[in-house]
PDB file of C-alpha atoms and ligand atoms in Angstrom:
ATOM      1  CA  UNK Z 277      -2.495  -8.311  32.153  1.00  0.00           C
ATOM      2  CA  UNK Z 278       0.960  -6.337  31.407  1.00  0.00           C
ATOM      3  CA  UNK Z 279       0.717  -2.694  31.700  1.00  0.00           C
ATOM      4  CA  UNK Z 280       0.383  -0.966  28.644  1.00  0.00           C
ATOM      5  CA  UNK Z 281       2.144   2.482  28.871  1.00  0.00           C
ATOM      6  CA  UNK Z 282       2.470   2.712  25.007  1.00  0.00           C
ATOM      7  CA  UNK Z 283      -1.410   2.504  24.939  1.00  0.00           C
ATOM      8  CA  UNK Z 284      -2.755   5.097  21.998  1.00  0.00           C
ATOM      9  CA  UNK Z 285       1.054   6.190  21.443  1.00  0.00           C
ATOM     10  CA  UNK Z 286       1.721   5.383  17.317  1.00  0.00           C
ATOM     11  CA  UNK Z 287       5.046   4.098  16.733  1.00  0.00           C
ATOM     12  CA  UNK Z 288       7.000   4.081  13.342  1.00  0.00           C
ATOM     13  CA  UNK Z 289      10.149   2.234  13.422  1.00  0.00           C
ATOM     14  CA  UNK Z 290      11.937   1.619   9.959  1.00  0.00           C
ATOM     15  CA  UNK Z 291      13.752  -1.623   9.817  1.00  0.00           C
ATOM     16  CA  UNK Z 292      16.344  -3.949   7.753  1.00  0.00           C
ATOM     17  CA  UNK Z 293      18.193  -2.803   4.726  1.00  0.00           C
ATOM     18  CA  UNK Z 294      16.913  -1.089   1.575  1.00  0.00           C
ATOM     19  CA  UNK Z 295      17.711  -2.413  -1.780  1.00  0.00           C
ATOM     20  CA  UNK Z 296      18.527   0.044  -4.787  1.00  0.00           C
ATOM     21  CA  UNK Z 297      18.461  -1.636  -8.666  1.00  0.00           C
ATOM     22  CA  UNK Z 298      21.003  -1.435 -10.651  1.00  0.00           C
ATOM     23  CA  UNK Z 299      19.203  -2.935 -13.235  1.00  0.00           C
ATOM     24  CA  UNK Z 300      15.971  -5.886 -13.949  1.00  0.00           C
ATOM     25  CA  UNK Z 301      17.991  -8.139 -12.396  1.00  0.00           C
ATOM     26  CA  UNK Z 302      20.966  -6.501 -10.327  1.00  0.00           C
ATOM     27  CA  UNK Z 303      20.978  -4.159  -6.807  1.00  0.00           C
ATOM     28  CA  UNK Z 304      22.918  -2.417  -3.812  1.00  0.00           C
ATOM     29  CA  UNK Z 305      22.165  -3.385  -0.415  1.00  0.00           C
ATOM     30  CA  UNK Z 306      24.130  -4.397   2.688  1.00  0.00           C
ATOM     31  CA  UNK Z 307      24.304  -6.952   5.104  1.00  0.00           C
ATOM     32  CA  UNK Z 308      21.772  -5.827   7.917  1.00  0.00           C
ATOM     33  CA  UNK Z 309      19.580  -8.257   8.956  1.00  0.00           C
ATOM     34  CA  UNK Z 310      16.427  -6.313  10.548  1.00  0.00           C
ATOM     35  CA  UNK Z 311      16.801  -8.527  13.993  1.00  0.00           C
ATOM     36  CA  UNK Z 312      16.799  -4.945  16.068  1.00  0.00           C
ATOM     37  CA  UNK Z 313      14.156  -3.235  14.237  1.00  0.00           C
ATOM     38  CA  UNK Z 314      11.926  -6.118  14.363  1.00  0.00           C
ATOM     39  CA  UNK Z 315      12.722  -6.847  17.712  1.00  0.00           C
ATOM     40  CA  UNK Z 316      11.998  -3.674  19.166  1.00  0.00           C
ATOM     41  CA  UNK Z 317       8.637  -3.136  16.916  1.00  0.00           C
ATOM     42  CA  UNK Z 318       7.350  -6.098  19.034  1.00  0.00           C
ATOM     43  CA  UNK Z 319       8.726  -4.638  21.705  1.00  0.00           C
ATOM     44  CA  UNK Z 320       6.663  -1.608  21.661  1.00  0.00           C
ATOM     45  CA  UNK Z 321       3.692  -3.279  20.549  1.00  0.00           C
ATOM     46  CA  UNK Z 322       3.572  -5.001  23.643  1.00  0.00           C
ATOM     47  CA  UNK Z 323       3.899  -1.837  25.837  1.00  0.00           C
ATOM     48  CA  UNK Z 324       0.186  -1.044  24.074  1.00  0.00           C
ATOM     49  CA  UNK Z 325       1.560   0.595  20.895  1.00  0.00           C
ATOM     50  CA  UNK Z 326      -0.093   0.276  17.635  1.00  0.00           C
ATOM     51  CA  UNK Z 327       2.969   0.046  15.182  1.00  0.00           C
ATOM     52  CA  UNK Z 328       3.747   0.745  11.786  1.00  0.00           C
ATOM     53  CA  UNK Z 329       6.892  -1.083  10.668  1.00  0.00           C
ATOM     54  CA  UNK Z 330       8.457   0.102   6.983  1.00  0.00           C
ATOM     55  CA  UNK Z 331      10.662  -2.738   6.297  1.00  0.00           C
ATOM     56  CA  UNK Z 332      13.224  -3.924   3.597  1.00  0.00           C
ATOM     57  CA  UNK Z 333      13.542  -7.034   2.462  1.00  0.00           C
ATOM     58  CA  UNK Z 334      14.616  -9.282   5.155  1.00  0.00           C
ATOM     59  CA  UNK Z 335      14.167 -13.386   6.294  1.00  0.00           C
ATOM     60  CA  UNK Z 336      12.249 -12.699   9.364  1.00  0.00           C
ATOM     61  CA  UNK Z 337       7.902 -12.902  10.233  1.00  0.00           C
ATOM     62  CA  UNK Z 338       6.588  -9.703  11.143  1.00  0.00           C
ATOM     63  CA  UNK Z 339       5.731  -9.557  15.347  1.00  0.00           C
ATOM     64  CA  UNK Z 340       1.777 -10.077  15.335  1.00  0.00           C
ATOM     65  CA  UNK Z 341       0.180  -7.467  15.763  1.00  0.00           C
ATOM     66  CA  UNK Z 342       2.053  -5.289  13.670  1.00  0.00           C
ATOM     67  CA  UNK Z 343       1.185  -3.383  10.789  1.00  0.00           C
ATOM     68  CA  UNK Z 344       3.713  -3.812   8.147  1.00  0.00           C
ATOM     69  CA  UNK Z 345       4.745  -1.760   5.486  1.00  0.00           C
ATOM     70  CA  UNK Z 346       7.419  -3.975   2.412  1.00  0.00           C
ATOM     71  CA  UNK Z 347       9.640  -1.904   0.790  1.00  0.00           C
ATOM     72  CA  UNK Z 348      12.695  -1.928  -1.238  1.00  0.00           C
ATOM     73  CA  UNK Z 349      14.349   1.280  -2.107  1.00  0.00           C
ATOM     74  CA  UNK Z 350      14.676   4.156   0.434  1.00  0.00           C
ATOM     75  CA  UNK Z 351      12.832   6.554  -1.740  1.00  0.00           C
ATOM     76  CA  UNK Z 352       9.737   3.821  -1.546  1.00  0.00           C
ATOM     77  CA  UNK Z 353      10.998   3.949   2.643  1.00  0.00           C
ATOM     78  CA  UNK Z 354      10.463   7.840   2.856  1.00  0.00           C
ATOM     79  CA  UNK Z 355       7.157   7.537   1.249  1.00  0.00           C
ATOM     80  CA  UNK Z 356       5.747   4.884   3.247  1.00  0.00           C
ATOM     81  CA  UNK Z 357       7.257   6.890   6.807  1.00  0.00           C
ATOM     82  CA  UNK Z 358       5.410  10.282   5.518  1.00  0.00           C
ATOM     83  CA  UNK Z 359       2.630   8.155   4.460  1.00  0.00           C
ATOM     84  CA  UNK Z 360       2.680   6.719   8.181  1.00  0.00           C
ATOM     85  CA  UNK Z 361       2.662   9.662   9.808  1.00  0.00           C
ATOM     86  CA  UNK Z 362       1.172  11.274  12.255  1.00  0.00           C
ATOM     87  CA  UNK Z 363       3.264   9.383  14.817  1.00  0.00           C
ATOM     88  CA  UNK Z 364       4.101   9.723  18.438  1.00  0.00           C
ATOM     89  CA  UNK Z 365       7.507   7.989  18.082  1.00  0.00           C
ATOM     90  CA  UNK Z 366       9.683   7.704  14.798  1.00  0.00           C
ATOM     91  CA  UNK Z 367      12.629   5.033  15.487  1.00  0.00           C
ATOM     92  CA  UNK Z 368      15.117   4.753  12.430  1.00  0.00           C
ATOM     93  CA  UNK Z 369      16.714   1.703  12.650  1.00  0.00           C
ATOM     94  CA  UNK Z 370      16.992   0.877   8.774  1.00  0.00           C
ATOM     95  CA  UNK Z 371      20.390   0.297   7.402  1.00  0.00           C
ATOM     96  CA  UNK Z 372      19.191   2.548   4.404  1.00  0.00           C
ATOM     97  CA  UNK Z 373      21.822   2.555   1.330  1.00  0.00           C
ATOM     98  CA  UNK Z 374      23.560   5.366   1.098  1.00  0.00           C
ATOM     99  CA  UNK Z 375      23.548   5.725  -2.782  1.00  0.00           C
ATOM    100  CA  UNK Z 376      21.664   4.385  -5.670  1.00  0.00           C
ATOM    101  CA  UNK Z 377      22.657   3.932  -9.271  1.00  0.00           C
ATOM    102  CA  UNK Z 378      21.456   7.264 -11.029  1.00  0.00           C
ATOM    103  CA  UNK Z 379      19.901   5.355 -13.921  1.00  0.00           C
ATOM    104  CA  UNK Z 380      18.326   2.237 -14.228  1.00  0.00           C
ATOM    105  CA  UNK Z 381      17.691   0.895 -17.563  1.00  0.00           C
ATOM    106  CA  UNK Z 382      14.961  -0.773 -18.927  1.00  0.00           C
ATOM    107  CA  UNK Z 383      17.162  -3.694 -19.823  1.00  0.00           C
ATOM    108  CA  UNK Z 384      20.127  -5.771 -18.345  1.00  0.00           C
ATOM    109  CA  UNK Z 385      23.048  -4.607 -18.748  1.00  0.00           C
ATOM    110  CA  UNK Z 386      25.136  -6.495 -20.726  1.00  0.00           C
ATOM    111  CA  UNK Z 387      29.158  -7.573 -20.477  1.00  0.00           C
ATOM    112  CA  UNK Z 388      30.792  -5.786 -22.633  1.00  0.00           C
ATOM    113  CA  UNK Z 389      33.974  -6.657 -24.832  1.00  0.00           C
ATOM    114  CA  UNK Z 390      35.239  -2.754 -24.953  1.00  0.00           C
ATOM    115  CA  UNK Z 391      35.407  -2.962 -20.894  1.00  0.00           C
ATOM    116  CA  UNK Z 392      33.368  -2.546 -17.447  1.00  0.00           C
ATOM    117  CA  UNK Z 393      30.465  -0.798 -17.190  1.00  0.00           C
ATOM    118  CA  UNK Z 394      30.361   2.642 -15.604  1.00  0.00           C
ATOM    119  CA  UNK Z 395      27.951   2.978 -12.411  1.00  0.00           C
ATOM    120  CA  UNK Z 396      26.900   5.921 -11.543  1.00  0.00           C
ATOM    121  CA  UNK Z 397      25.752   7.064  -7.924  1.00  0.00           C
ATOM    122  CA  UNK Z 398      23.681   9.568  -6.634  1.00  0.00           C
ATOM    123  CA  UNK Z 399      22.710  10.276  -2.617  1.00  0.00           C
ATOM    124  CA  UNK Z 400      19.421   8.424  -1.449  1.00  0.00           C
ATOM    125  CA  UNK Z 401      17.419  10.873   1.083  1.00  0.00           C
ATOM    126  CA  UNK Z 402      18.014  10.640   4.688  1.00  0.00           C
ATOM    127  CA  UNK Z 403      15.144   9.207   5.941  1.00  0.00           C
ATOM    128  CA  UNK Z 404      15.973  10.081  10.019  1.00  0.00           C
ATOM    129  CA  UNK Z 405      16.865  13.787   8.806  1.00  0.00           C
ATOM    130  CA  UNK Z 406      13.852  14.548   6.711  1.00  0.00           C
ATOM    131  CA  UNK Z 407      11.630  13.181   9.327  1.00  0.00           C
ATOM    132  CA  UNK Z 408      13.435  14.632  12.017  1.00  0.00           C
ATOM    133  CA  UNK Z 409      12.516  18.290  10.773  1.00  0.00           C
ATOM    134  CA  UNK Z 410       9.543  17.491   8.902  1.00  0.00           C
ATOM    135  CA  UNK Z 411       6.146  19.671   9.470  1.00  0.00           C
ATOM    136  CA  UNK Z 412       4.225  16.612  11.696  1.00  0.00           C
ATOM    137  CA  UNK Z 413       7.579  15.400  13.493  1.00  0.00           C
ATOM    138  CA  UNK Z 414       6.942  12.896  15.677  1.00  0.00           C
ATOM    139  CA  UNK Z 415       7.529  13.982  19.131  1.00  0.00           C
ATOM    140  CA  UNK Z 416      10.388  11.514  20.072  1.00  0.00           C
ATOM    141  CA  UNK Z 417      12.879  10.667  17.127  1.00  0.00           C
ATOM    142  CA  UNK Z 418      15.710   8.328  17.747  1.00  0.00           C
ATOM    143  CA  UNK Z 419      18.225   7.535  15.281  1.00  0.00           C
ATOM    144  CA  UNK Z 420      20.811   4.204  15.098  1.00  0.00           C
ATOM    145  CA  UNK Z 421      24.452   5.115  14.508  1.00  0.00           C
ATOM    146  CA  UNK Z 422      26.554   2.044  13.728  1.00  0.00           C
ATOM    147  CA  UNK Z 423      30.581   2.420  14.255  1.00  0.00           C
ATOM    148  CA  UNK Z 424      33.568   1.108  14.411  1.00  0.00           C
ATOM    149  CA  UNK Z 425      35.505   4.060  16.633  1.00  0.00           C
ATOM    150  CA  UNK Z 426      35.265   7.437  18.216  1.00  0.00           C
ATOM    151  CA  UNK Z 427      31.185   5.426  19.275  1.00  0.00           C
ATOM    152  CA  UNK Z 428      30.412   8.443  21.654  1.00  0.00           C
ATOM    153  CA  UNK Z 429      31.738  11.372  19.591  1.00  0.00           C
ATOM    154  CA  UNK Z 430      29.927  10.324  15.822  1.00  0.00           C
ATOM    155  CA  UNK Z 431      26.859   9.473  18.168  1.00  0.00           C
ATOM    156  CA  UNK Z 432      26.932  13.124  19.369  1.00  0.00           C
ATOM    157  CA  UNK Z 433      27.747  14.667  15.985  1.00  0.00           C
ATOM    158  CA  UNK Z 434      24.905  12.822  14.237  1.00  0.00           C
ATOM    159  CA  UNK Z 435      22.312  14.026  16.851  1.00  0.00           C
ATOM    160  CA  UNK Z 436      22.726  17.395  16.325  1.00  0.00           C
ATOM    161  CA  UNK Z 437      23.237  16.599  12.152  1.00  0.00           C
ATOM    162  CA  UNK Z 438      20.247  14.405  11.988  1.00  0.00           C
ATOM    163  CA  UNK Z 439      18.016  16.655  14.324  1.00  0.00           C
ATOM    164  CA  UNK Z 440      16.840  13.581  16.462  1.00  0.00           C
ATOM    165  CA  UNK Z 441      16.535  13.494  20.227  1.00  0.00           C
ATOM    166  CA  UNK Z 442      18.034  10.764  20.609  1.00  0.00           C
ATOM    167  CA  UNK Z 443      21.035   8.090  18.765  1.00  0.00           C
ATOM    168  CA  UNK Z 444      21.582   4.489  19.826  1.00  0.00           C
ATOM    169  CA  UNK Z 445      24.901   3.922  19.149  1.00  0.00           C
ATOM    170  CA  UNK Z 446      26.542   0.501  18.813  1.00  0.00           C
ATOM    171  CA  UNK Z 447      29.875  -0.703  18.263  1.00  0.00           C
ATOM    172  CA  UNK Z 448      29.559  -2.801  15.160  1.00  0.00           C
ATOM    173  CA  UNK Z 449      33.554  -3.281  15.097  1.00  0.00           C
ATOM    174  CA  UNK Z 450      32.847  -7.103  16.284  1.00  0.00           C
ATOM    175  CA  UNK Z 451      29.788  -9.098  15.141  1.00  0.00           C
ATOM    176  CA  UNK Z 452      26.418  -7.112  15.952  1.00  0.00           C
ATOM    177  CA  UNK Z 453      25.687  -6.556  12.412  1.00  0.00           C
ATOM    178  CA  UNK Z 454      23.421  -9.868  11.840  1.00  0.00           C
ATOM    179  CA  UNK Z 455      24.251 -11.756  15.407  1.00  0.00           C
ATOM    180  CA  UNK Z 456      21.558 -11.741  18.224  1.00  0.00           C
ATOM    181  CA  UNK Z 457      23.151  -9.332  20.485  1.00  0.00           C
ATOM    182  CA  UNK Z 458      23.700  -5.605  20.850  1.00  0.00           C
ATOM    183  CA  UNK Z 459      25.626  -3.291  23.523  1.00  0.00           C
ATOM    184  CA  UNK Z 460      23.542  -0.352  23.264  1.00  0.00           C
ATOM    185  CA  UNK Z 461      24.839   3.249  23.804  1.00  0.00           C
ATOM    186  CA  UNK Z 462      22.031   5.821  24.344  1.00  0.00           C
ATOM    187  CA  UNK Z 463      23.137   9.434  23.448  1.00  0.00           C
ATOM    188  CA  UNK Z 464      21.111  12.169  24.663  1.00  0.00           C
ATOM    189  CA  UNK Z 465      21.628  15.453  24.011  1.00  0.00           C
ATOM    190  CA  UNK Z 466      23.187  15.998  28.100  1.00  0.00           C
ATOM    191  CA  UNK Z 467      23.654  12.563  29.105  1.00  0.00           C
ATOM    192  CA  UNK Z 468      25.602   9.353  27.283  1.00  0.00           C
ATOM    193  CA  UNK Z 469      24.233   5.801  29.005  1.00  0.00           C
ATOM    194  CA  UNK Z 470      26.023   2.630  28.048  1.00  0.00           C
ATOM    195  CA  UNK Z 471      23.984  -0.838  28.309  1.00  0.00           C
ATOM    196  CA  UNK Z 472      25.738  -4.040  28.719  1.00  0.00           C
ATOM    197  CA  UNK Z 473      25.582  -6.754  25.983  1.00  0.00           C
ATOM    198  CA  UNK Z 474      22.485  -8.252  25.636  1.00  0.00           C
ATOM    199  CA  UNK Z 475      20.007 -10.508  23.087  1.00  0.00           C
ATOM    200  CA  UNK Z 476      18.444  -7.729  20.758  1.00  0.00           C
ATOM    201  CA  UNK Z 477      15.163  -8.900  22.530  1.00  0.00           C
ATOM    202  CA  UNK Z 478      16.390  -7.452  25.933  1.00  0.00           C
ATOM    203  CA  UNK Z 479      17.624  -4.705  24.262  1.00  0.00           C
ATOM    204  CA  UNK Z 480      14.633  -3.879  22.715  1.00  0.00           C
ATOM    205  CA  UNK Z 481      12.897  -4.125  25.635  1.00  0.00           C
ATOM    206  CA  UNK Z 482      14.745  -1.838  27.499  1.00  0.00           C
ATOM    207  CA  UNK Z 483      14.408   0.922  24.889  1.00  0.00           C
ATOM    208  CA  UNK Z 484      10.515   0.553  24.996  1.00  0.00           C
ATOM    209  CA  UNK Z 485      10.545   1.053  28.531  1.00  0.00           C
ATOM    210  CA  UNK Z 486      12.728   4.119  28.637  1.00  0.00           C
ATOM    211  CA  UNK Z 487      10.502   5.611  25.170  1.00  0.00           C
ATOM    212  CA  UNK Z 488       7.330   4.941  27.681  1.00  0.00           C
ATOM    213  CA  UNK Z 489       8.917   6.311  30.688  1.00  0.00           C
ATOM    214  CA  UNK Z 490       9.800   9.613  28.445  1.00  0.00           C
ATOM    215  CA  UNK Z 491       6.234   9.732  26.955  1.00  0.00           C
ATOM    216  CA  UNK Z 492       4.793   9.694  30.535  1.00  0.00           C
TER     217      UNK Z 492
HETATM  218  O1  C5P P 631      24.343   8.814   8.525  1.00  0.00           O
HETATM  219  P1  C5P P 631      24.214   7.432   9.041  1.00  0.00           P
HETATM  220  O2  C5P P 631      23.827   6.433   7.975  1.00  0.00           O
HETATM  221  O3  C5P P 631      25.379   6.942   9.848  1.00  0.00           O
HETATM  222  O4  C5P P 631      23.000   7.517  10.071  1.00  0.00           O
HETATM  223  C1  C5P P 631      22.378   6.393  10.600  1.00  0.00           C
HETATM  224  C2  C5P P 631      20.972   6.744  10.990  1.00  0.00           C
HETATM  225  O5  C5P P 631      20.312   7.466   9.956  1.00  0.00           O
HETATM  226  C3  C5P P 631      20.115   5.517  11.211  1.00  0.00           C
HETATM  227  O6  C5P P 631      19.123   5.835  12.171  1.00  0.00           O
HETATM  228  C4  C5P P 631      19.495   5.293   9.838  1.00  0.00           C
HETATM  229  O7  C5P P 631      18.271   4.583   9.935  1.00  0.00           O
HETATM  230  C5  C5P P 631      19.288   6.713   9.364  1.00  0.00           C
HETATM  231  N1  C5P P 631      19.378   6.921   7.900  1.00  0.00           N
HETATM  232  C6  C5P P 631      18.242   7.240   7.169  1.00  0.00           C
HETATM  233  N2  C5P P 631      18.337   7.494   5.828  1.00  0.00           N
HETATM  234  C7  C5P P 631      19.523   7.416   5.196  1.00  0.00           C
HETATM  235  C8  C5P P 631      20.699   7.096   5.924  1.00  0.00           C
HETATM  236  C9  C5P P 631      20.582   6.847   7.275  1.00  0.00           C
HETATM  237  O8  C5P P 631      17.158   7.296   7.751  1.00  0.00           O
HETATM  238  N3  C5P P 631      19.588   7.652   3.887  1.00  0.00           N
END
């Protein structure tokens, strides 16, 4: 058999995008996929992990073995993470919206002869930074930071925003959002390690091997 280092470790990873109504019949959400998220939640299950995956809506199957959480909207996200907890490991991988529409109506809205309708925002929490301090942290908490430029210095800027240990950068200025490939950055406090391009799989794999290594 494979060697389990994850055996008895409790890993939460949130995964693939959240979606915010507008209204009955209308939302905000983005374009990511959940690939990663998934991909390394079966990664870590087979290190030995049990894992609790809090997942948008997304096209994919769930890794057997899994224990999967559906959500939509990031407050329902939250919820289910605190709900999850206690965990060894939190991994935020979620493209979580941003914003949400400050009030959702009852009823569609309608088009409107006298002009467009007026939406409203207000800030979702942030997931990664509410766990990150929250009373029953997880011992390990690793954020994603997607960007175009300046990879290394947001990376370093969100770790100490976010409170997280670590942030896996990638460069989304070409096609990682949705392909089957990521170049991984890992940004640690004292040290910045860049992987080479690789399936999301592989990628995956790697992280679950250097969160094991860690926990050891
Ligand atoms: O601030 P930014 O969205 O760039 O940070 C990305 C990281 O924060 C990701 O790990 C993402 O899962 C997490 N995040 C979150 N809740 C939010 C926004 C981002 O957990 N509302």
């Amino acid at each position: 058999d494979a060697p389990q280092p994850l055996k008895g470790r409790h890993v939460l990873i949130t995964a693939g995008p959240t979606r915010e109504p507008i209204d009955p019949v209308r939302y905000l959400s983005n374009h990511s996929s959940g690939k990663q998220g998934y991909a390394i939640a079966s990664a870590c299950r087979a290190l030995g992990a049990t894992v609790t995956l809090v997942s948008g809506p997304v096209n994919i199957a769930p890794p057997v073995g899994v224990n999967l959480v559906a959500v939509e909207t990031a407050r329902d996200m939250l919820s289910a993470c605190e709900g999850a907890l206690p965990a060894d490991v939190f991994i935020s991988v979620a493209a979580v919206a941003d914003w949400r529409a400050k009030d959702t109506g009852a009823n569609k809205i309608k088009k409107d002869k006298d002009g467009l309708p007026q939406l409203d925002l207000v800030e979702n929490p942030d997931i990664l930074k509410t766990l990150s301090k929250a009373e029953s942290r997880p011992s390990l908490v690793i954020g994603f930071a997607a960007e175009t430029n300046d990879v290394i210095d947001h990376a370093k800027a969100k770790l100490a925003r976010k409170g997280c240990n670590w942030i896996i950068a990638n460069d989304v200025s070409g096609d990682v959002m949705g392909g089957d490939e990521n170049a991984m950055i890992v940004v640690k406090p004292d040290s910045v390690t860049e992987w080479p391009r690789q399936s999301k799989m592989d990628a995956a794999k790697a992280l679950a091997n250097l969160i094991a290594e860690h926990l050891s």
